XYZ file of C-alpha atoms in Angstrom:
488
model
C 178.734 157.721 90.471
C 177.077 160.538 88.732
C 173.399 160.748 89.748
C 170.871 163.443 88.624
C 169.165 165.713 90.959
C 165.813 163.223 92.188
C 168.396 160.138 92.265
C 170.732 162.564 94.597
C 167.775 163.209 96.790
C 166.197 159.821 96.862
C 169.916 158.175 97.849
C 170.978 160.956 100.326
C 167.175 161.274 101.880
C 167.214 160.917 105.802
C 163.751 159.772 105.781
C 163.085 156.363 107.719
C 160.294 155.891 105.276
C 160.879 156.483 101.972
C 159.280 155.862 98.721
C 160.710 156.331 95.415
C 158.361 156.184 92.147
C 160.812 154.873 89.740
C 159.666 154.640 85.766
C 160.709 151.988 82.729
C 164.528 152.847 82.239
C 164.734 155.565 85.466
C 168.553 154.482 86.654
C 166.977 152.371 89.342
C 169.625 150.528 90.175
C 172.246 152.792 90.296
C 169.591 154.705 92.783
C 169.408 151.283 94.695
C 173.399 151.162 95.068
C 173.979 154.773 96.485
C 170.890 154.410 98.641
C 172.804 151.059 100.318
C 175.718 152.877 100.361
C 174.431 156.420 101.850
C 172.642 153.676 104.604
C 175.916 152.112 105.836
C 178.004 154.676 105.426
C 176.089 157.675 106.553
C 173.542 156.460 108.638
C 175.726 154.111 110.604
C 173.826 150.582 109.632
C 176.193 147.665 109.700
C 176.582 146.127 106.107
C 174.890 142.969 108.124
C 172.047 144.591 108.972
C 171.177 145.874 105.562
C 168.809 143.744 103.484
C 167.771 144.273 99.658
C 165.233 142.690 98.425
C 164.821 142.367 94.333
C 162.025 140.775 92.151
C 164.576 137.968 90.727
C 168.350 136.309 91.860
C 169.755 137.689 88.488
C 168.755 141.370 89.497
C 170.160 140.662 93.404
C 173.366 139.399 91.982
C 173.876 142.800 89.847
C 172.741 144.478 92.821
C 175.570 142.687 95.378
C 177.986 142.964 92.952
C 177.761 146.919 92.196
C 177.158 147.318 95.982
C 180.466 145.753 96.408
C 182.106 147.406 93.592
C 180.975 150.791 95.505
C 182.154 149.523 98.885
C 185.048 147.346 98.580
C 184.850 144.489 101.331
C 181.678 145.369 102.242
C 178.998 142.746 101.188
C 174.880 143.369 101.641
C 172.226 140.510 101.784
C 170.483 140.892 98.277
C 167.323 138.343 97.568
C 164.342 137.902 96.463
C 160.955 138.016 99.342
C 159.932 134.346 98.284
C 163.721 132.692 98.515
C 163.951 135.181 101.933
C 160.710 133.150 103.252
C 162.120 130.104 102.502
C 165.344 130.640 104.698
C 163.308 131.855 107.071
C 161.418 128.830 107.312
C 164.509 126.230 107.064
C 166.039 128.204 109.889
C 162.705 128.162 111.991
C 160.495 125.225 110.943
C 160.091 123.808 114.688
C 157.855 126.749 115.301
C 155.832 125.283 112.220
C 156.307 121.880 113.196
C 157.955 120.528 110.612
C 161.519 119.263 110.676
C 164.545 120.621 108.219
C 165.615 121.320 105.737
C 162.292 121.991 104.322
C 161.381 121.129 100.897
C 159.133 123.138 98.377
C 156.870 121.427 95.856
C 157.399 121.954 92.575
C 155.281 121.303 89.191
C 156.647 117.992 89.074
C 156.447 116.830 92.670
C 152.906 117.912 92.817
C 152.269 115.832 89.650
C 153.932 113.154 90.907
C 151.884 112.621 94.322
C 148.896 113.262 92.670
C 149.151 110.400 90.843
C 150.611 108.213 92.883
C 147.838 109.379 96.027
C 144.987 108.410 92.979
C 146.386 105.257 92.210
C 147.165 104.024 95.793
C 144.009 105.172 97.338
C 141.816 104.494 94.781
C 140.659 108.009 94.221
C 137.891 109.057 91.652
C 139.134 111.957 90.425
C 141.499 113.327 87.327
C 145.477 114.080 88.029
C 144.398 117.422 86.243
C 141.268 118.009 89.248
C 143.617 116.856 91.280
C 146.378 119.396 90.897
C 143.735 122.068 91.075
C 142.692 121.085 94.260
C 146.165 121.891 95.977
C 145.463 125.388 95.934
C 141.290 125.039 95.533
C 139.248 126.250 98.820
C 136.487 124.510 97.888
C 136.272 120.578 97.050
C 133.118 118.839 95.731
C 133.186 115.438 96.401
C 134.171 113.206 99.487
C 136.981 111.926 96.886
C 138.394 115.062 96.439
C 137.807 115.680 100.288
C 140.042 112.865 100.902
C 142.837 113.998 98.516
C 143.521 117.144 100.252
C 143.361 115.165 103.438
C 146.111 112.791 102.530
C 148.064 115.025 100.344
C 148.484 117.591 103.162
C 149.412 114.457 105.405
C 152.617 113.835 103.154
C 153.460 117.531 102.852
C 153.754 116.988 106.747
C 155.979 114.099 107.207
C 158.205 115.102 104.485
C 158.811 118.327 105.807
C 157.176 119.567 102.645
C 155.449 122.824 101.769
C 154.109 124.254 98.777
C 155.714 127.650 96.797
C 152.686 129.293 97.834
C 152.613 128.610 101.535
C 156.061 130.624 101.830
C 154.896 133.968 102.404
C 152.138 132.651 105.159
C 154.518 130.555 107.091
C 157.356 132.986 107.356
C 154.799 135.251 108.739
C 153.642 132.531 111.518
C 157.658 132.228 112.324
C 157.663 136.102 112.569
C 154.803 136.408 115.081
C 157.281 134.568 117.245
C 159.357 137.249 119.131
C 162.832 134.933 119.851
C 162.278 134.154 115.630
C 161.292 138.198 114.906
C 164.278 139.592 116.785
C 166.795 137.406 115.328
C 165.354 138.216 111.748
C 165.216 141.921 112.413
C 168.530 142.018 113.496
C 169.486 141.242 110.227
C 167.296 143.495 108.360
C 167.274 146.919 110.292
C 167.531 148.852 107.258
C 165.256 147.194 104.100
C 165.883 148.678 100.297
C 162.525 147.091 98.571
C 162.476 147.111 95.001
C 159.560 146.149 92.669
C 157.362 146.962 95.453
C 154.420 147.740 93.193
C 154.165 144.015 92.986
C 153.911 143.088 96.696
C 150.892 141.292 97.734
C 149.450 142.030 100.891
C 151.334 139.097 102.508
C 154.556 140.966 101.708
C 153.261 144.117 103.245
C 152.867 142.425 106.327
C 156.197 141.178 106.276
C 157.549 144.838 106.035
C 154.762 146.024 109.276
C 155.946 142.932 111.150
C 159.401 143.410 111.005
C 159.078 147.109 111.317
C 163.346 147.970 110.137
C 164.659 151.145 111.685
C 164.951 152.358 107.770
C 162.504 151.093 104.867
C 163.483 152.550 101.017
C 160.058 151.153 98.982
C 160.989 151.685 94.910
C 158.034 150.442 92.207
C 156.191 152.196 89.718
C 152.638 151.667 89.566
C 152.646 151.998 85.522
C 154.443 148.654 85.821
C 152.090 146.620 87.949
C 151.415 143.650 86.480
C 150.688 140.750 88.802
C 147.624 142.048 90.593
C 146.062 138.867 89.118
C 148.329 136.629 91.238
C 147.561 138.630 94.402
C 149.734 141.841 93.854
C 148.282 145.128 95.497
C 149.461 147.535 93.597
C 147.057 150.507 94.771
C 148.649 149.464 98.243
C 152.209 151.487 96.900
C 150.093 154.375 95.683
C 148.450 154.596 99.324
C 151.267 153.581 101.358
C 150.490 155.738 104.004
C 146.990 154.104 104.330
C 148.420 150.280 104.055
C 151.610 150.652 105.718
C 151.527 153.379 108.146
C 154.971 154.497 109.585
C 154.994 156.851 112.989
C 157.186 159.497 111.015
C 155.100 159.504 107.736
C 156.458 158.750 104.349
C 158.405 160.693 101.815
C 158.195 160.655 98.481
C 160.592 160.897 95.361
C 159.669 160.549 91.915
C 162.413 160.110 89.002
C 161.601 161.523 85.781
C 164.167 160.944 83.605
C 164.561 158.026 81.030
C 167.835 156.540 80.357
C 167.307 153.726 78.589
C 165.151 154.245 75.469
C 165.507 157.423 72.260
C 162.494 159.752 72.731
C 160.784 158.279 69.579
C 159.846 155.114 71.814
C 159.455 157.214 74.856
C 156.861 159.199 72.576
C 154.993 156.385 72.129
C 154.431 154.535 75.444
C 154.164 157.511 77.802
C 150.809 157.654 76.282
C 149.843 154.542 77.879
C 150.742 155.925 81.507
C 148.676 157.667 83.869
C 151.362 159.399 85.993
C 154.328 159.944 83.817
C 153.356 162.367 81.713
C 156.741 164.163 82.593
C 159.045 161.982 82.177
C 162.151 163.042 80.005
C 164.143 161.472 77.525
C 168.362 161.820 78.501
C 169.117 159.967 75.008
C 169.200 162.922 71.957
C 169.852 160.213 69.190
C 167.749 158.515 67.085
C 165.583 155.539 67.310
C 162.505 154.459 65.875
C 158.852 153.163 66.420
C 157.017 151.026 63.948
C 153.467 149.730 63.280
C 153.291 146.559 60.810
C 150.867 143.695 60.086
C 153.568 141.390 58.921
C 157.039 140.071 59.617
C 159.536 141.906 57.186
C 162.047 139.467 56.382
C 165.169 141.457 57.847
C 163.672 141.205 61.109
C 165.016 137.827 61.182
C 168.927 138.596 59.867
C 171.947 139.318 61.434
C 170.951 140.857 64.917
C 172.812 140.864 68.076
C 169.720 141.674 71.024
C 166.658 141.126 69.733
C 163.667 140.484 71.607
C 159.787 139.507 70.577
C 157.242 139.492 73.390
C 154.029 137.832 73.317
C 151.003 138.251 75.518
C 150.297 134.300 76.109
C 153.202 131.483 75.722
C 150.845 129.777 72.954
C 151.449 132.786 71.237
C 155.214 132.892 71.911
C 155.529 129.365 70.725
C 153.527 130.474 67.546
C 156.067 133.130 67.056
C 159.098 130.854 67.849
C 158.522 128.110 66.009
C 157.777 130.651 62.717
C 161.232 132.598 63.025
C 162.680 128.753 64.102
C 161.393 127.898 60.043
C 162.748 130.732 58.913
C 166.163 129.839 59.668
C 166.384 132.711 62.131
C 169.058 132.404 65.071
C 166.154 132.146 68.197
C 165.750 130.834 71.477
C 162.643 130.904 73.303
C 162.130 131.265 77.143
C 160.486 128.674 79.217
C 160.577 125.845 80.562
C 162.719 124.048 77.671
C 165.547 126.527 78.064
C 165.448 125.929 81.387
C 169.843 124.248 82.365
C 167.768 122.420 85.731
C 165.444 120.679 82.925
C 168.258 118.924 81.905
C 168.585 115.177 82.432
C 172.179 115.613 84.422
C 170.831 119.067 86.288
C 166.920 117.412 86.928
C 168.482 113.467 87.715
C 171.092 115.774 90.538
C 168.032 117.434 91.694
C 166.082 114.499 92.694
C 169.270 113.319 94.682
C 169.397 115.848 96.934
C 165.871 116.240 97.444
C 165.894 112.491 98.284
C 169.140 112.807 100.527
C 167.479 115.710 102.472
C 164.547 114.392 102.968
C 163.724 111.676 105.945
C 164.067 107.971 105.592
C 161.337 106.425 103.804
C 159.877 109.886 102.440
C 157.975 110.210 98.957
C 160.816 112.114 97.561
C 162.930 108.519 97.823
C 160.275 106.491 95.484
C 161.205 109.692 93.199
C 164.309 108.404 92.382
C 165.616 105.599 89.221
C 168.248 102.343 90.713
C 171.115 104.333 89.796
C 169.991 107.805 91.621
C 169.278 105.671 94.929
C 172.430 104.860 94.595
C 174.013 107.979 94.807
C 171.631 108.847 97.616
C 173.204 106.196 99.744
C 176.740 107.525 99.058
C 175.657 111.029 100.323
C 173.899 109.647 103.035
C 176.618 107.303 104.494
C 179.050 110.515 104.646
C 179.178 112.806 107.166
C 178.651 115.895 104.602
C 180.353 119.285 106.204
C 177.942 121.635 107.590
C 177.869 125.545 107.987
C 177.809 127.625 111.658
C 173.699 127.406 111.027
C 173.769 123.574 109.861
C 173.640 123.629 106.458
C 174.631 121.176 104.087
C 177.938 123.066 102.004
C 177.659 122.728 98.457
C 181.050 121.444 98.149
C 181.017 118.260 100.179
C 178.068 117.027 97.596
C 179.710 118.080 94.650
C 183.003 116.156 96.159
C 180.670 113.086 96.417
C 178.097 112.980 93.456
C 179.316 115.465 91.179
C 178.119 118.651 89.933
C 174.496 119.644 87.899
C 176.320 120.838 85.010
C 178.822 123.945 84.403
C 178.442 127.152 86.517
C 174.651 125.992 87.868
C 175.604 126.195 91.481
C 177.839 129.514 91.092
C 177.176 132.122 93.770
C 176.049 129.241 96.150
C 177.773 128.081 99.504
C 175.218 125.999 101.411
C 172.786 123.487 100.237
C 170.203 125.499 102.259
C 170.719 128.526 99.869
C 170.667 127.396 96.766
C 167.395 125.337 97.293
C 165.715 128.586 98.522
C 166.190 129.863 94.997
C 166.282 126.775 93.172
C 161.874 126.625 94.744
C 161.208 130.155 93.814
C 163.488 131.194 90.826
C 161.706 133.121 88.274
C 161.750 133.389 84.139
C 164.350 136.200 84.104
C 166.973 133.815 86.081
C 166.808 131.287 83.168
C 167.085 133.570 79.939
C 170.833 132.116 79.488
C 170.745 131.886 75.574
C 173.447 133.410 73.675
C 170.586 132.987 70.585
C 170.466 136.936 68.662
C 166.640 136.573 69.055
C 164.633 135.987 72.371
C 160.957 135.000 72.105
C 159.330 135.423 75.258
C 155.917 136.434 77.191
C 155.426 140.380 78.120
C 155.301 139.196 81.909
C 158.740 137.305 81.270
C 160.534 140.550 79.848
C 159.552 142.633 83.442
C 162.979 143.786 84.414
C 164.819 143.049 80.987
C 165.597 145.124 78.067
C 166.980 144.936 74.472
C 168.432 146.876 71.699
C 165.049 145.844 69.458
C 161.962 144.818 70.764
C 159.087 143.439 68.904
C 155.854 143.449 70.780
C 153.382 141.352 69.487
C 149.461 143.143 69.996
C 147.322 140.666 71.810
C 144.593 139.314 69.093
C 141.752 139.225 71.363
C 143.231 142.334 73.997
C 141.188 143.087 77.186
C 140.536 146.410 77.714
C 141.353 146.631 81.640
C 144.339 148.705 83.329
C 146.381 145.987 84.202
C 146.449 145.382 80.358
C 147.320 148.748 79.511
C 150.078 148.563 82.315
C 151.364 144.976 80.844
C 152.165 146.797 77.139
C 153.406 149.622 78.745
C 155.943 147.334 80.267
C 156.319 145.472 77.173
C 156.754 148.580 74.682
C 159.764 150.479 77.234
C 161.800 147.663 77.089
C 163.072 148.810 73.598
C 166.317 150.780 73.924
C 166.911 151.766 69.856
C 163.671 150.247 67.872
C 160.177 149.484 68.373
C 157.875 147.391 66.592
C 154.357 147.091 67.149
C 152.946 143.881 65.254
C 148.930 143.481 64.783
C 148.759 140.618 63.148
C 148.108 137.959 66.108
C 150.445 134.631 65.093
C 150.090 131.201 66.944
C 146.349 130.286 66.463
C-alpha cells in the first residue's frame, strides 16, 4: 500500500500514545489499516487483542474487510464505542443487576410505555412531557415525579436500558476488576477513530481500560457533536484530559485526496488549523455560488448529494427535486429497511422472545407475532461459547427481516448491539442518483457533487463553521453553494 511520508510515520510510529490529526479526505483509512497491521505484525499484539473502534458499522465493516484484505486470515474486532458498551453490558449485566440479554429502548418503545404508564396510572401529563422526562433531571410535578418512578421500575424488570445509559453502565461494569481484565484482554492495543467526537464518558473508557497501545485519529475542524456531549477541545489537549506515563505523539496529515483544489480553495478558509493542507488531485473541478436550482442539477447524475442544515429543510428540498421528476431518495427514518412492516413486525419478535415472561415488550406484539414468539420460545434455539442466541436457529424458525438485513451477523447478541445504536450513515442504502440528507448525516460520506444548502437563519458559533466545513469537503469534483433557504 503506497502511503505518503506523515501516513508512513503515523502507521510505523512506536509510540504507545499516539495521536494523528487527520483532515476531510486525508487517506484515513488506509492510515487506519497499516497502523493495525504495523500493531500485529510488528509490535507483536495478537489480532485478538486489537480493537478498532469507528464512528458507524458501515465504516467498521470497510475497516475489517481491508484489514483482512492486508492480512489474510487474520481478522480484528472493528465497532462502534456505543454497540461496544452494549456487549459489554449483555456480557456483564449481573454486576448491574439486571438479567440478559439486555434490551435498549428505542423511539418507539419509549413512546409506547409512555402511553401506556399515562393511561394505566392515570397520569396528568402529555406523552410529549412525558418522553422528555426520560432524559429530564428535573421534574415539576408529583405526576411527573411518579412517571420516572414507574418508568424506571419497568426498565428494571425488563432488563431494559435506555441508548443513553450505555456509555455510564459499561463504565460501572469496568470499575469491576474480574469485568476490566477480561475486557482489556481483548483490547490491549485500541485504534480510535473519530475521536474528536468522544464525550467525556468515552474518554474514561480509554483511562479505564488503559491498552498497552492507544492510536487516537480526529480532526478538530470536523467536530460537530459538542452539542450532544462531544469534547472536542479534550483531542486538542489530550495530554491534559488523558494523560499517558510516556506522553503523546503527534502526527498531522496534510494532504487531500479526495477533492480538486478548486473545492479545497474554498473550505480551507473555514479551518483554523489546516491552512497547509495540499491538494494530491491536479485536475479540474469546480465551486459554485447560486440562489436558485438550475434545472440540470436534477438530470442524469450518478452520485449526487444535497445537504441541509435541519431535516425540515431536507424534506423541503426532497420533496421539490421529488416534483421535479428528479431520481431522489432522502435519508431518514423512511428509508430506513428495519422501518419496514416485515423488518419492524421481526423486530418486535425477538425483542418479545428475549425478553422475560410477562414483560412489556410481550403486550408489544399483534395475535399473529405472539404467535411466532411461542414457536421461538418452545425451541431450544442454539447458543454460542458466551450464550448467545445464533442468528440462524431464528431465521430457521420465524424467517428472516428481509434480504441481506442480518449479513455480517452471527449471534442474536451482536446484531442487537448495533441494531440499538446504528447511526444515519448505516441506512443510506438507496441506489437513487440524488441523496438529500442533513450536514450531520453526510459526516464520514462523500460524493462526486455535493450541493450544500446555506442555513437561512445560520448561527454564527464555531461548531457552525466546523458543521459547513464538513459539509462543503465532502465534494470530490463539484461544489455548489445554494443561498436561497428552501423548506419554509
Amino acid at each position: 500500500m503506497n502511503l505518503n511520508t506523515e501516513q508512513i510515520e503515523a502507521a510505523t510510529s512506536e509510540a504507545r500514545s499516539l495521536r494523528v490529526i487527520a483532515p476531510p479526505g486525508s487517506g484515513k483509512t488506509a492510515l487506519l489499516v497499516e497502523r493495525i497491521r504495523h500493531l500485529v505484525t510488528k509490535c507483536g499484539f495478537s489480532p485478538l487483542e486489537v480493537m478498532a473502534v469507528t464512528f458507524t458499522r458501515k465504516a467498521a465493516l470497510e475497516l475489517q474487510a481491508r484489514v483482512e484484505a492486508a492480512m489474510p486470515g487474520k481478522r480484528v474486532k472493528a465497532t462502534t464505542i456505543h454497540s461496544w458498551s452494549y456487549s459489554i453490558i449483555d456480557r456483564f449485566a449481573e454486576i448491574l443487576g439486571i438479567g440478559r440479554p439486555v434490551c435498549v429502548l428505542d423511539e418507539d418503545d419509549v413512546e409506547f410505555i409512555a402511553k401506556s404508564l399515562i393511561e394505566e396510572r392515570g397520569l396528568k401529563i402529555t406523552s410529549k412531557r412525558a418522553r422528555e422526562l426520560v432524559s429530564a433531571v428535573v421534574c415539576r410535578s408529583l405526576d411527573e415525579m411518579r412517571f420516572i418512578e414507574y418508568f424506571r421500575a419497568i426498565l428494571k424488570t425488563n432488563n431494559a436500558l435506555l441508548y443513553d445509559d450505555l456509555l455510564r453502565c459499561a463504565l460501572v461494569i469496568l470499575r469491576n476488576p474480574r469485568a476490566l481484565e477480561i475486557v482489556r484482554s481483548r483490547a490491549r492495543a485500541i485504534v480510535w477513530d473519530e475521536f474528536q467526537d468522544s464525550s467525556m464518558e468515552e474518554l474514561e473508557i480509554a483511562d479505564r481500560l488503559s491498552p498497552d497501545s492507544l492510536t487516537i485519529v480526529g480532526d478538530p475542524e470536523q467536530a460537530i457533536y459538542e452539542w450532544r456531549g462531544a469534547c472536542p477541545q479534550a483531542f486538542l489537549d489530550i495530554e491534559k484530559h488523558l494523560p499517558r506515563d510516556e506522553g503523546w505523539q503527534t502526527v498531522r496529515l496534510v494532504k487531500n485526496y479526495r477533492s480538486c483544489p478548486e473545492i479545497i480553495a474554498a473550505y480551507k478558509p473555514l479551518s483554523k488549523i489546516h491552512e497547509n493542507m495540499e491538494a494530491v488531485r491536479t485536475d479540474r473541478g469546480s465551486y459554485t455560488r447560486m440562489t436558485s436550482l438550475d434545472s440540470s442539477l436534477l438530470g442524469f447524475v450518478t452520485n449526487r448529494a444535497f445537504l441541509a442544515r435541519t431535516n425540515h429543510e431536507a424534506e423541503g428540498i426532497y420533496q421539490h427535486l421529488l416534483g421535479a421528476g428528479a431520481d431522489v431518495a432522502i435519508l431518514g427514518k423512511r428509508t430506513d429497511p428495519w422501518r419496514g412492516r416485515e423488518a419492524a413486525s421481526w423486530v418486535r419478535v425477538v425483542k418479545a422472545h428475549l425478553s422475560p415472561r410477562g414483560s412489556i415488550w410481550r403486550r408489544y406484539v399483534s395475535t399473529e407475532e405472539a404467535a411466532r414468539v411461542e414457536a421461538l420460545d418452545s425451541q431450544d434455539t442454539a447458543k454460542d461459547d458466551r450464550g448467545s442466541v445464533l442468528l440462524s436457529t431464528v431465521v430457521a424458525l420465524i424467517g428472516s427481516p428481509g434480504e441481506s438485513l442480518l449479513d455480517g451477523f452471527s449471534t442474536v447478541s451482536e446484531w442487537y448491539g448495533w441494531y440499538v445504536t446504528k447511526r444515519a450513515q448505516d441506512l443510506l442504502t438507496s441506489e437513487a442518483a440524488i441523496q438529500v440528507l442533513t450536514m450531520h448525516s453526510a459526516k464520514g460520506l462523500e460524493w462526486d457533487d455535493v450541493i450544500v444548502v446555506e442555513p437561512m437563519y445560520p448561527k454564527k458559533t464555531d461548531e457552525e463553521r466546523r458543521l459547513m466545513f464538513v459539509a462543503m469537503s465532502r465534494a470530490r469534483n463539484k461544489l455548489f453553494i445554494y443561498t436561497k433557504g428552501v423548506g419554509k
